[in-house]
JSON list of C-alpha atoms in Angstrom, two decimals:
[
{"chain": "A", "resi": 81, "resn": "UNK", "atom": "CA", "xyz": [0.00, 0.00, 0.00]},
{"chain": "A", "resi": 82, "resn": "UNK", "atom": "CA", "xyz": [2.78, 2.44, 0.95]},
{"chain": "A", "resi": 83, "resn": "UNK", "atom": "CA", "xyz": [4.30, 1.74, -2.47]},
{"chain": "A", "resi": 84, "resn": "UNK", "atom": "CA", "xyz": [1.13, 2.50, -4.35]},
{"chain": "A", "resi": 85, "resn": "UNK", "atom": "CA", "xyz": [0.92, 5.76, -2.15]},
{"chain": "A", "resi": 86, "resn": "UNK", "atom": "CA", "xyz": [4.07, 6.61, -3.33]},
{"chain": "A", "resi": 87, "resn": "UNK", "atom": "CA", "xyz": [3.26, 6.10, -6.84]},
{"chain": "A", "resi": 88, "resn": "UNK", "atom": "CA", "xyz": [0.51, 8.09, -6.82]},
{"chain": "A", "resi": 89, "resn": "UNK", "atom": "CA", "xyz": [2.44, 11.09, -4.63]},
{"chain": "A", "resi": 90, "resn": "UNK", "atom": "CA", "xyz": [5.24, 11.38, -7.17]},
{"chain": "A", "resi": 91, "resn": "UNK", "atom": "CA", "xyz": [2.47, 11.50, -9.65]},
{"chain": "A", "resi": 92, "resn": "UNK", "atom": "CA", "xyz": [0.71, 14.56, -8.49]},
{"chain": "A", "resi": 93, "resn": "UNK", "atom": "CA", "xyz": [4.10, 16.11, -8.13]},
{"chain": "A", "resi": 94, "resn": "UNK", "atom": "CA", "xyz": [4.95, 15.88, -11.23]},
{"chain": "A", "resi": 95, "resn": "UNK", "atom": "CA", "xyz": [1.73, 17.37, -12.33]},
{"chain": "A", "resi": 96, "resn": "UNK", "atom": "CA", "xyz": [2.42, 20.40, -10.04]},
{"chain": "A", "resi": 97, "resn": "UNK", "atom": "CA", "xyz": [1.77, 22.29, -6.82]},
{"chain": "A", "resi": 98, "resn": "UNK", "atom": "CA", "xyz": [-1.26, 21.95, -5.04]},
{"chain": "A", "resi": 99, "resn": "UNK", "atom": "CA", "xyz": [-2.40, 18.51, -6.85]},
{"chain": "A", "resi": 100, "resn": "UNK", "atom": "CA", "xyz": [-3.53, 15.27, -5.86]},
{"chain": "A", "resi": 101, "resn": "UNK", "atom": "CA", "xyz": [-3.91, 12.11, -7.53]},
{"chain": "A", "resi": 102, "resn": "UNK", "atom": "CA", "xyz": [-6.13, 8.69, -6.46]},
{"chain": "A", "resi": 103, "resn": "UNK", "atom": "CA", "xyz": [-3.73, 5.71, -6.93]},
{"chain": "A", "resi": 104, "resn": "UNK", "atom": "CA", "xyz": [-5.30, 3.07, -9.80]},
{"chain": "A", "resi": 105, "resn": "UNK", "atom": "CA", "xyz": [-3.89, 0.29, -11.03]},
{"chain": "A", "resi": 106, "resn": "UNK", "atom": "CA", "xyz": [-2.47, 1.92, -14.52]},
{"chain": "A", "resi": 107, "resn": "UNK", "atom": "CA", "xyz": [0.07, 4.26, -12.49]},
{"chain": "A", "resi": 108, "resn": "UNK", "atom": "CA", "xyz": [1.37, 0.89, -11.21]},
{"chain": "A", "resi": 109, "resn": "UNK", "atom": "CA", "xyz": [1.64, -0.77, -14.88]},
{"chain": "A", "resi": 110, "resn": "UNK", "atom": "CA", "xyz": [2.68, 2.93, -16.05]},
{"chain": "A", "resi": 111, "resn": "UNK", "atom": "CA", "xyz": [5.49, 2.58, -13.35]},
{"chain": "A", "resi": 112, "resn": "UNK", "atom": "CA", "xyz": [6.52, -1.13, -14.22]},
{"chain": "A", "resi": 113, "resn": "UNK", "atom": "CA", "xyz": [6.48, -0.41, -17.79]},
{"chain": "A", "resi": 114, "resn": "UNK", "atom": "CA", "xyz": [9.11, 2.36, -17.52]},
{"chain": "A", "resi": 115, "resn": "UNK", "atom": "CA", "xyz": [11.20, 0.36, -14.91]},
{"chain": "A", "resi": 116, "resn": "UNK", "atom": "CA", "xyz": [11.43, -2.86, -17.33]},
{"chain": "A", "resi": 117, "resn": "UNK", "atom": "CA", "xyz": [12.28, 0.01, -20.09]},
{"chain": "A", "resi": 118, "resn": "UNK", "atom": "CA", "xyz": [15.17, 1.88, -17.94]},
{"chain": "A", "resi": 119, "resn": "UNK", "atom": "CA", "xyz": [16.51, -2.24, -17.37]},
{"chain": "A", "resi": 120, "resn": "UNK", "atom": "CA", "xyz": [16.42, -2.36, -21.03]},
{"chain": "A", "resi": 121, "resn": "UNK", "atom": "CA", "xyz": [18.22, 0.31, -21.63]},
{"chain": "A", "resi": 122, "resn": "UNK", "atom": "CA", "xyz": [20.99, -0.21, -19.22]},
{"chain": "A", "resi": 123, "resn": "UNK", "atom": "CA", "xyz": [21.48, -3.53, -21.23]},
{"chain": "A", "resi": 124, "resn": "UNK", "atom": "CA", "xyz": [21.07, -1.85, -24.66]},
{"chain": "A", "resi": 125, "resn": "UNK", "atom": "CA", "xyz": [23.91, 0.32, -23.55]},
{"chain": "A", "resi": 126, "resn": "UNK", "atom": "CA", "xyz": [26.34, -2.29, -22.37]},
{"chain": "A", "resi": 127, "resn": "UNK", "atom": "CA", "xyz": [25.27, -4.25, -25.56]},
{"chain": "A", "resi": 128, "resn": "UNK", "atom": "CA", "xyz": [26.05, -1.54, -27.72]},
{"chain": "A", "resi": 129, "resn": "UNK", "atom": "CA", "xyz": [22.54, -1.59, -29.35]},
{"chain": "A", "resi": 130, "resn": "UNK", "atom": "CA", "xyz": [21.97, 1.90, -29.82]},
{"chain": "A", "resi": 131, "resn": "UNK", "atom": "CA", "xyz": [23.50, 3.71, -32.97]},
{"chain": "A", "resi": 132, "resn": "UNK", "atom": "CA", "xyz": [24.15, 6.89, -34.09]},
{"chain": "A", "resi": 133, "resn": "UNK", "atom": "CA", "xyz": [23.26, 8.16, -37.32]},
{"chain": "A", "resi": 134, "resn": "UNK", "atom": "CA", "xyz": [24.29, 11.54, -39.13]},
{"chain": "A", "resi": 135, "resn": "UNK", "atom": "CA", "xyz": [21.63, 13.13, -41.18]},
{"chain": "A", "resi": 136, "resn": "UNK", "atom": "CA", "xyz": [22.51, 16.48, -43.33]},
{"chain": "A", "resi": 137, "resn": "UNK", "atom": "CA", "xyz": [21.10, 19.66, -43.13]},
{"chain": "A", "resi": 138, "resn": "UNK", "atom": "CA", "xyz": [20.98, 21.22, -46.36]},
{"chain": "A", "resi": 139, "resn": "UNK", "atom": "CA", "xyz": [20.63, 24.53, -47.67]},
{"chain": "A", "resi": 140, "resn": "UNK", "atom": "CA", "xyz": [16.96, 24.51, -49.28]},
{"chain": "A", "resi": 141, "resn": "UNK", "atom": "CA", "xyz": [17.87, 27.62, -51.59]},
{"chain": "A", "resi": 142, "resn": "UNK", "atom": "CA", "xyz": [21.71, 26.53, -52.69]},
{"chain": "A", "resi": 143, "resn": "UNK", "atom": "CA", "xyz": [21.11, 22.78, -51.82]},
{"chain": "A", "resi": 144, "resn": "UNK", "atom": "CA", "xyz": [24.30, 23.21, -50.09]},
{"chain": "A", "resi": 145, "resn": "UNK", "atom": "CA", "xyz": [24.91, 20.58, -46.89]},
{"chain": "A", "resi": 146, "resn": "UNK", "atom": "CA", "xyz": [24.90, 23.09, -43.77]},
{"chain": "A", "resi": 147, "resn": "UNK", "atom": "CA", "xyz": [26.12, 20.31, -41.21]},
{"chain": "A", "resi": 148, "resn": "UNK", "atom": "CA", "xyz": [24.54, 17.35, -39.98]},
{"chain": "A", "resi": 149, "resn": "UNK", "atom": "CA", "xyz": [22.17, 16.00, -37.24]},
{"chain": "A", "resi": 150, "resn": "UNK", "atom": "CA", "xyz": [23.55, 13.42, -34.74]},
{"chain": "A", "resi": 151, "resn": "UNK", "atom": "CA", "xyz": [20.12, 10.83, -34.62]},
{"chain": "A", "resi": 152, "resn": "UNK", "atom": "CA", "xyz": [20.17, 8.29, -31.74]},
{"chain": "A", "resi": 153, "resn": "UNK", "atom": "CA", "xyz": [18.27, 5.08, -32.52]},
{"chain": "A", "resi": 154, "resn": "UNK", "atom": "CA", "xyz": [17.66, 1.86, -30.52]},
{"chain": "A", "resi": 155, "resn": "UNK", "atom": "CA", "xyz": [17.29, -1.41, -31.93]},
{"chain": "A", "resi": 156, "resn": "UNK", "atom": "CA", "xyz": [17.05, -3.96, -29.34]},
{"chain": "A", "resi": 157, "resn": "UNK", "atom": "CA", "xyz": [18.08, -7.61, -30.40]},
{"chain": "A", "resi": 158, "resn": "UNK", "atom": "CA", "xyz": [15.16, -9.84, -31.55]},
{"chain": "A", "resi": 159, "resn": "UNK", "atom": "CA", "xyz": [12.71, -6.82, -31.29]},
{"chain": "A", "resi": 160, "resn": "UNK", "atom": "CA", "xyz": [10.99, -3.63, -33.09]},
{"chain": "A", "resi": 161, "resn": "UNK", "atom": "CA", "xyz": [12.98, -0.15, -32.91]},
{"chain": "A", "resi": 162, "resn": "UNK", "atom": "CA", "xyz": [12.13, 1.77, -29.84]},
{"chain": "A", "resi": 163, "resn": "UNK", "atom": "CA", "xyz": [11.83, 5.75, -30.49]},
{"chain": "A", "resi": 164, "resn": "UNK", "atom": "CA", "xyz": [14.03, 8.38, -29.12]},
{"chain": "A", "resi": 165, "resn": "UNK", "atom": "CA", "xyz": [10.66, 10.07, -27.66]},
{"chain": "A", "resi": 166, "resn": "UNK", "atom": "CA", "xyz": [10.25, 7.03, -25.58]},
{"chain": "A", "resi": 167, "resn": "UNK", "atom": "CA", "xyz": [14.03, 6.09, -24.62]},
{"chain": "A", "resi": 168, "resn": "UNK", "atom": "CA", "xyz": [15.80, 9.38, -24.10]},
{"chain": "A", "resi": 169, "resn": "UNK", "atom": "CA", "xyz": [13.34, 10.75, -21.14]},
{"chain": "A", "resi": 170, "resn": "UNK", "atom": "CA", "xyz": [13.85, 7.75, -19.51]},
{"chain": "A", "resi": 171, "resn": "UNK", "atom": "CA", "xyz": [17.59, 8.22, -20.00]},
{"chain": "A", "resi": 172, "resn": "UNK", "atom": "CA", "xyz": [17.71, 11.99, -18.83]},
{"chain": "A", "resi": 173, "resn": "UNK", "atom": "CA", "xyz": [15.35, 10.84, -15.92]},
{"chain": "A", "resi": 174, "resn": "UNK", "atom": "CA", "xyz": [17.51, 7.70, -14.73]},
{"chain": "A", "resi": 175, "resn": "UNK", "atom": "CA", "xyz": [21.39, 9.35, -15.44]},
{"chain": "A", "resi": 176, "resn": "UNK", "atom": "CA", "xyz": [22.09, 7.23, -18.33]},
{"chain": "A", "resi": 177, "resn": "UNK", "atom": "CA", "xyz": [21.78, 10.19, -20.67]},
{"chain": "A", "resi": 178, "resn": "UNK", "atom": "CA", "xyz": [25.29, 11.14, -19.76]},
{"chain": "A", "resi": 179, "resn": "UNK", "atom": "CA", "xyz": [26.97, 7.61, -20.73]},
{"chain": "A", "resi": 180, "resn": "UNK", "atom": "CA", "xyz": [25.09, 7.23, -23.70]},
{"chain": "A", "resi": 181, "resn": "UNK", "atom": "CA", "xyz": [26.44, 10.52, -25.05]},
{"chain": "A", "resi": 182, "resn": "UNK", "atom": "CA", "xyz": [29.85, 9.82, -23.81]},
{"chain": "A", "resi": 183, "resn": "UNK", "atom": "CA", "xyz": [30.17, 6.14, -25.67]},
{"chain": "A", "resi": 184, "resn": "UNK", "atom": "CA", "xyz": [29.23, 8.14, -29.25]}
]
């Protein structure tokens, strides 16, 4: 019960001052989802399953290449891509954002 509690405190947090939040049982799978994702991640890492690719930025008037975007993807072993907008805020939250731009 106290862990649900706390689920459902850091919730209302996060949605700002003076909030509150009712604990239900999708905070919990919300929760477990993003804890088996962060596990993931730290073995995706180690694994050296995430890649870096370059992608230009050109010029749309001279068609000239301006520089290049650094694109971090994720392709797990034996399992669909998982997008940046679901990895990398787990990353930032967890303090793996920092060795994962270090290793590139």
């Amino acid at each position: 019960m106290l862990q649900n509690a706390d689920i459902a405190m850091y919730r209302a947090k996060s949605q700002g001052k003076a909030c509150i939040e009712l604990f239900d049982r999708t905070m919990h799978e919300q929760v477990t989802r993003r804890l088996l994702l962060e596990g993931r991640l730290r073995n995706a890492l180690e694994n050296e399953e995430l890649a870096l690719h370059y992608q230009p930025i050109v010029a749309v008037d001279t068609g000239a290449v301006q520089g290049f975007e650094a694109l971090l993807r994720w392709h797990p072993l034996g399992s669909d891509a998982i997008p940046p907008s679901t990895f990398v805020p787990i990353a930032e939250q967890c303090g793996l954002i920092v060795p994962i731009s270090v290793g590139f």
